[in-house]
Coordinates of C-alpha atoms and ligand atoms in Angstrom, one line a residue:
X1 CA -18.4 10.2 3.9
X2 CA -21.7 9.4 5.6
X3 CA -20.1 8.7 9.0
X4 CA -18.4 12.1 9.2
X5 CA -21.0 13.6 11.6
X6 CA -20.8 10.6 14.0
X7 CA -17.0 10.8 13.9
X8 CA -17.2 14.5 14.6
X9 CA -19.5 13.9 17.6
X10 CA -17.0 11.3 18.9
X11 CA -14.1 13.6 18.5
X12 CA -15.8 16.4 20.5
X13 CA -13.7 15.4 23.4
X14 CA -9.9 15.0 23.2
X15 CA -9.3 11.3 22.4
X16 CA -6.5 8.8 22.5
X17 CA -6.1 7.8 18.9
X18 CA -3.9 5.2 17.1
X19 CA -3.5 5.3 13.3
X20 CA -2.2 2.1 11.7
X21 CA -1.7 0.8 8.2
X22 CA -0.7 -2.4 6.4
X23 CA 2.6 -4.2 6.7
X24 CA 5.4 -3.2 4.3
X25 CA 3.9 0.3 4.1
X26 CA 4.0 2.0 0.8
X27 CA 3.7 5.7 0.0
X28 CA -0.1 5.7 0.2
X29 CA -0.1 3.8 3.4
X30 CA 2.4 6.0 5.1
X31 CA 1.3 9.3 3.4
X32 CA -2.3 8.9 4.3
X33 CA -1.4 7.9 7.8
X34 CA 0.9 10.9 8.4
X35 CA -1.5 13.2 6.6
X36 CA -4.3 12.2 9.0
X37 CA -1.9 12.2 11.9
X38 CA -1.1 15.9 11.4
X39 CA -4.8 16.8 11.0
X40 CA -5.8 15.0 14.2
X41 CA -2.9 16.5 16.2
X42 CA -3.9 19.9 15.0
X43 CA -7.4 19.2 16.4
X44 CA -5.9 18.6 19.8
X45 CA -6.0 14.8 20.1
X46 CA -3.4 12.5 21.4
X47 CA -2.3 10.6 18.3
X48 CA 0.2 7.9 17.6
X49 CA 1.0 6.2 14.3
X50 CA 2.0 2.6 14.5
X51 CA 3.2 0.6 11.5
X52 CA 3.4 -3.2 11.6
X53 CA 7.0 -3.3 10.3
X54 CA 9.6 -1.1 8.6
X55 CA 9.2 0.8 5.3
X56 CA 11.8 1.8 2.6
X57 CA 14.0 4.8 3.3
X58 CA 12.7 6.8 0.3
X59 CA 9.6 7.4 2.5
X60 CA 11.5 8.8 5.5
X61 CA 11.3 12.4 4.3
X62 CA 7.7 12.5 5.2
X63 CA 6.9 15.0 8.0
X64 CA 6.2 13.1 11.2
X65 CA 8.4 10.1 10.1
X66 CA 10.5 10.3 13.3
X67 CA 7.4 9.8 15.5
X68 CA 6.2 6.7 13.7
X69 CA 6.3 3.6 16.0
X70 CA 7.5 0.3 14.4
X71 CA 5.5 -2.5 15.9
X72 CA 8.3 -5.1 15.4
X73 CA 10.8 -2.9 17.1
X74 CA 8.6 -1.5 19.9
X75 CA 6.0 -4.1 20.6
X76 CA 5.6 -3.3 24.3
X77 CA 5.1 0.4 23.9
X78 CA 2.8 -0.2 20.9
X79 CA 0.6 -2.8 22.7
X80 CA 0.2 -0.3 25.6
X81 CA -0.9 2.4 23.2
X82 CA -3.3 0.0 21.4
X83 CA -4.8 -1.1 24.6
X84 CA -5.3 2.4 25.9
X85 CA -6.6 3.8 22.6
X86 CA -10.2 5.0 22.3
X87 CA -10.2 5.1 18.5
X88 CA -8.2 3.0 16.0
X89 CA -7.9 4.3 12.5
X90 CA -7.2 1.5 10.0
X91 CA -5.8 3.0 6.8
X92 CA -5.2 1.4 3.4
X93 CA -6.2 -2.1 4.4
X94 CA -9.4 -3.8 5.4
X95 CA -8.6 -7.1 6.9
X96 CA -6.5 -7.6 10.1
X97 CA -4.5 -10.3 8.3
X98 CA -2.6 -7.4 6.6
X99 CA -1.0 -6.1 9.8
X100 CA 0.9 -9.3 10.6
X101 CA 1.7 -9.9 14.3
X102 CA 0.0 -6.6 15.3
X103 CA -3.3 -8.4 14.6
X104 CA -3.2 -10.4 17.8
X105 CA -3.7 -7.2 19.9
X106 CA -5.3 -4.8 17.4
X107 CA -8.2 -7.1 16.5
X108 CA -9.5 -7.4 20.0
X109 CA -9.0 -4.0 21.7
X110 CA -11.8 -1.9 23.1
X111 CA -11.2 1.1 20.9
X112 CA -13.8 2.1 18.3
X113 CA -12.6 1.4 14.7
X114 CA -12.6 3.8 11.8
X115 CA -11.9 2.3 8.4
X116 CA -10.4 4.4 5.6
X117 CA -9.6 2.2 2.7
X118 CA -10.1 1.5 -1.0
X119 CA -9.5 -2.2 -1.3
X120 CA -12.2 -4.6 -2.4
X121 CA -14.1 -7.0 0.0
X122 CA -13.5 -5.3 3.4
X123 CA -13.5 -7.8 6.3
X124 CA -13.3 -5.2 9.1
X125 CA -16.7 -4.0 10.4
X126 CA -16.0 -0.4 11.5
X127 CA -17.8 2.0 13.8
X128 CA -16.9 4.8 11.4
X129 CA -16.9 3.7 7.8
X130 CA -14.9 5.7 5.1
X131 CA -14.4 2.7 2.8
X132 CA -14.7 3.3 -0.9
X133 CA -13.3 1.1 -3.6
X134 CA -13.8 3.8 -6.3
X135 CA -11.1 5.9 -4.7
X136 CA -7.7 6.0 -6.4
X137 CA -5.8 6.1 -3.1
X138 CA -6.4 6.1 0.6
X139 CA -4.8 9.6 0.5
X140 CA -7.8 10.7 -1.6
X141 CA -10.2 9.4 1.1
X142 CA -8.2 11.3 3.7
X143 CA -8.4 14.4 1.6
X144 CA -12.2 14.1 1.4
X145 CA -12.4 13.3 5.1
X146 CA -10.5 16.4 6.1
X147 CA -12.4 18.6 3.6
X148 CA -15.8 17.3 4.9
X149 CA -14.7 17.6 8.5
X150 CA -13.1 21.0 8.6
X151 CA -12.8 22.4 5.1
X152 CA -9.8 22.1 2.8
X153 CA -8.1 25.0 4.5
X154 CA -7.2 22.6 7.3
X155 CA -4.8 20.9 5.0
X156 CA -1.3 22.3 5.8
X157 CA 1.7 22.0 3.5
X158 CA 2.9 19.0 5.4
X159 CA -0.5 17.2 5.0
X160 CA -0.7 18.2 1.4
X161 CA 2.7 16.7 0.6
X162 CA 2.0 13.4 2.5
X163 CA -1.3 13.1 0.5
X164 CA 0.3 14.0 -2.8
X165 CA 2.9 11.2 -2.3
X166 CA 0.0 8.7 -1.7
X167 CA -2.1 9.6 -4.7
X168 CA 0.9 10.0 -7.0
X169 CA 2.2 6.5 -6.3
X170 CA -1.2 4.7 -6.1
X171 CA -2.2 6.1 -9.5
X172 CA 1.2 5.1 -11.1
X173 CA 1.9 8.8 -11.5
X174 CA -1.6 9.6 -12.7
X175 CA -1.6 6.9 -15.4
X176 CA -3.9 4.2 -14.0
X177 CA -7.6 4.0 -14.8
X178 CA -8.3 5.2 -11.3
X179 CA -7.0 8.7 -12.3
X180 CA -10.3 10.6 -12.5
X181 CA -10.9 14.2 -13.0
X182 CA -11.6 14.4 -9.3
X183 CA -8.1 13.1 -8.6
X184 CA -6.7 15.9 -10.7
X185 CA -8.9 18.5 -9.0
X186 CA -7.7 17.2 -5.6
X187 CA -4.1 17.5 -6.8
X188 CA -4.8 21.1 -8.0
X189 CA -6.0 21.8 -4.5
X190 CA -2.9 20.2 -2.9
X191 CA -0.7 22.4 -5.1
X192 CA -2.7 25.5 -4.0
X193 CA -2.3 24.4 -0.4
X194 CA 1.5 24.3 -0.8
X195 CA 2.5 20.9 -2.0
X196 CA 5.8 21.0 -4.0
X197 CA 5.1 18.3 -6.5
X198 CA 8.5 18.3 -8.1
X199 CA 10.1 17.9 -4.7
X200 CA 7.9 15.0 -3.7
X201 CA 8.3 13.2 -6.9
X202 CA 12.1 13.5 -6.8
X203 CA 12.2 12.3 -3.2
X204 CA 10.1 9.2 -4.1
X205 CA 11.4 8.3 -7.5
X206 CA 14.8 9.8 -7.9
X207 CA 16.7 8.5 -4.9
X208 CA 18.0 5.3 -6.5
X209 CA 21.2 3.8 -5.3
X210 CA 23.7 2.6 -7.9
X211 CA 23.1 -0.9 -6.5
X212 CA 19.5 -0.7 -7.3
X213 CA 20.0 0.5 -10.8
X214 CA 22.5 -2.3 -11.4
X215 CA 20.0 -4.8 -10.0
X216 CA 17.4 -3.5 -12.4
X217 CA 19.7 -4.3 -15.3
X218 CA 20.3 -7.7 -13.9
X219 CA 16.6 -8.4 -13.3
X220 CA 15.7 -7.4 -16.9
X221 CA 18.6 -9.4 -18.4
X222 CA 18.5 -12.5 -16.2
X223 CA 15.3 -12.8 -14.2
X224 CA 12.5 -11.9 -16.7
X225 CA 10.5 -14.6 -18.3
X226 CA 7.7 -14.4 -20.9
X227 CA 5.0 -16.9 -21.6
X228 CA 4.1 -15.6 -25.0
X229 CA 1.1 -17.8 -25.7
X230 CA -0.6 -16.6 -22.5
X231 CA 0.6 -13.0 -22.8
X232 CA 2.2 -13.3 -19.4
X233 CA 5.6 -11.9 -18.2
X234 CA 7.1 -12.4 -14.8
X235 CA 10.3 -12.0 -12.7
X236 CA 11.6 -14.5 -10.3
X237 CA 14.0 -12.8 -7.8
X238 CA 16.3 -15.1 -5.9
X239 CA 17.6 -14.6 -2.4
X240 CA 21.2 -14.3 -3.7
X241 CA 20.1 -11.2 -5.7
X242 CA 19.5 -9.4 -2.4
X243 CA 23.0 -10.1 -1.2
X244 CA 24.7 -9.6 -4.6
X245 CA 23.2 -6.2 -5.2
X246 CA 23.0 -5.1 -1.5
X247 CA 19.3 -4.6 -2.0
X248 CA 17.2 -2.9 0.7
X249 CA 13.5 -2.9 1.4
X250 CA 11.6 -1.3 -1.4
X251 CA 14.3 -1.9 -4.0
X252 CA 12.1 -4.3 -5.9
X253 CA 9.1 -2.0 -5.9
X254 CA 7.9 -1.0 -9.3
X255 CA 9.9 -3.7 -11.0
X256 CA 6.8 -5.7 -12.0
X257 CA 5.7 -2.8 -14.2
X258 CA 8.6 -3.4 -16.6
X259 CA 7.1 -6.8 -17.3
X260 CA 3.7 -5.3 -17.9
X261 CA 5.2 -2.7 -20.2
X262 CA 6.1 -5.3 -22.9
X263 CA 3.8 -4.9 -25.9
X264 CA 1.0 -7.5 -25.9
X265 CA 1.5 -8.6 -22.2
X266 CA -1.8 -8.6 -20.2
X267 CA -0.6 -10.1 -16.9
X268 CA 2.7 -9.5 -15.1
X269 CA 4.0 -10.9 -11.9
X270 CA 7.0 -10.8 -9.6
X271 CA 7.9 -13.7 -7.3
X272 CA 10.4 -12.7 -4.6
X273 CA 12.3 -15.1 -2.3
X274 CA 12.7 -13.0 0.9
X275 CA 13.1 -13.7 4.6
X276 CA 11.5 -17.2 4.8
X277 CA 8.5 -16.1 2.8
X278 CA 7.8 -16.0 -0.9
X279 CA 6.1 -12.7 -1.8
X280 CA 4.1 -12.3 -5.0
X281 CA 2.8 -9.2 -6.8
X282 CA 0.5 -9.2 -9.7
X283 CA -0.5 -6.6 -12.3
X284 CA -2.9 -6.8 -15.3
X285 CA -4.3 -4.6 -18.0
X286 CA -7.9 -5.1 -19.0
X287 CA -10.3 -7.8 -17.8
X288 CA -8.1 -10.3 -16.0
X289 CA -8.8 -9.8 -12.2
X290 CA -5.5 -10.4 -10.4
X291 CA -7.1 -9.8 -7.0
X292 CA -9.3 -12.9 -7.5
X293 CA -6.2 -14.8 -8.7
X294 CA -4.2 -13.7 -5.7
X295 CA -7.1 -14.5 -3.3
X296 CA -7.8 -17.9 -4.7
X297 CA -4.3 -19.3 -4.9
X298 CA -1.9 -17.1 -2.9
X299 CA -3.8 -16.0 0.3
X300 CA -3.8 -12.5 -1.0
X301 CA -5.9 -9.8 -2.6
X302 CA -5.9 -6.2 -3.7
X303 CA -7.4 -4.5 -6.7
X304 CA -8.6 -5.9 -10.1
X305 CA -5.4 -4.7 -11.9
X306 CA -2.9 -4.8 -8.9
X307 CA -2.7 -7.4 -6.2
X308 CA -0.4 -9.4 -4.1
X309 CA -0.1 -12.5 -2.0
X310 CA 2.3 -15.0 -0.6
X311 CA 3.4 -18.6 -0.8
X312 CA 4.8 -21.1 1.6
X313 CA 6.3 -23.4 -1.1
X314 CA 9.8 -23.1 -2.3
X315 CA 10.7 -20.5 -4.9
X316 CA 10.8 -23.1 -7.7
X317 CA 7.5 -24.8 -6.6
X318 CA 5.9 -21.3 -6.4
X319 CA 7.0 -20.5 -9.9
X320 CA 5.6 -23.8 -11.2
X321 CA 2.3 -23.3 -9.3
X322 CA 2.0 -19.7 -10.7
X323 CA 2.7 -20.8 -14.3
X324 CA 0.2 -23.6 -14.2
X325 CA -2.6 -21.6 -12.7
X326 CA -2.1 -18.4 -14.7
X327 CA -2.1 -20.4 -18.0
X328 CA -5.2 -22.2 -16.9
X329 CA -7.1 -19.1 -15.7
X330 CA -6.1 -16.9 -18.7
X331 CA -7.4 -19.6 -21.0
X332 CA -10.7 -19.6 -19.0
X333 CA -11.1 -15.8 -19.3
X334 CA -10.6 -16.1 -23.1
X335 CA -13.1 -18.9 -23.5
X336 CA -15.8 -16.9 -21.9
Ligands
5GP1 P1 2.1 -4.6 -4.2 O1 2.2 -5.6 -5.3 O2 2.5 -3.2 -4.7 O3 2.7 -5.1 -3.0 O4 0.5 -4.5 -3.9 C1 -0.4 -4.3 -4.9 C2 -1.8 -4.3 -4.3 O5 -2.1 -5.6 -3.8 C3 -2.0 -3.4 -3.2 O6 -3.2 -2.8 -3.3 C4 -1.9 -4.2 -1.9 O7 -2.7 -3.7 -0.9 C5 -2.4 -5.6 -2.4 N1 -1.6 -6.6 -1.8 C6 -0.3 -6.9 -1.9 N2 0.1 -7.9 -1.1 C7 -1.0 -8.4 -0.5 C8 -1.3 -9.5 0.4 O8 -0.4 -10.3 0.8 N3 -2.6 -9.6 0.7 C9 -3.6 -8.8 0.3 N4 -4.9 -9.0 0.7 N5 -3.4 -7.8 -0.5 C10 -2.1 -7.6 -1.0
MN2 MN1 -3.5 2.5 -1.3

């Protein structure tokens, strides 16, 4: 938080601020954005939150949701706000490639840029830098930013619940290696500041549709494949599955973890055929760095044990490419 003083100096005057986050926002992306939104509004700035595209409806309970601008739906309004902004906050991503069509305008506006993110290899060169790849979630960085800026008391119940949602999901409900004692101390503070943790976790995890649960059964029974020799398990989700099970955005989220939960499996993946694009997600336990794998072969990135990318090949070709490369790379790691 070295740049906190220069940010404070810049925010002495009321400013026009835009907060944005990566495409297909998850709970950390949206929770950290809305947490920061409420903080900056309370300081008296003019603040807008713009997301590159829509997010799943299990995030719509977040306070401030109705004020979020969807770039794909309101491009004209969003471009105007971006062009007029004096400060652009980039949250939970560190390369403009991750904000899709918003990149064209956002990457060349006059606004100063503040980066708050925990992904490896940042590409953005910010004026105010709050990047830290040791953080469990961008929500943790926003918590630190607010605490350093104004003191923890500035965290209202609304902010606390947005940040709790971010850190709960990005740590896999406090199970990943990123779950430090500091994370638990922060959560203790969030509870003291009013966060209802049972409410937030039910709103995020216990709002399944029956369709989604039936799809889960189908995916486990029909779409899960295991390459035992390489200790890899992966799902291939076909376009028909979306129609057959009336799937909505976000309904495939978390599925990949079932593949990783199989005893002995060290790398898991999900390959999804969706809207003219094949999306891949990777997870690993231990040494195999799935962010490097995603970066090298699938124009993606992320963290060592959780990453994602995309493919322009067909679903079948993508699966073949994935299989060949993962078997080769896993072998390489073992030989070392
Ligand atoms: P998920 O699999 O949940 O979509 O993403 C897991 C992690 O990989 C997240 O940290 C996310 O930011 C990163 N990630 C997912 N998709 C992409 C992508 O297409 N490009 C990059 N650079 N990172 C991604
Ligand atoms: Mn995150």
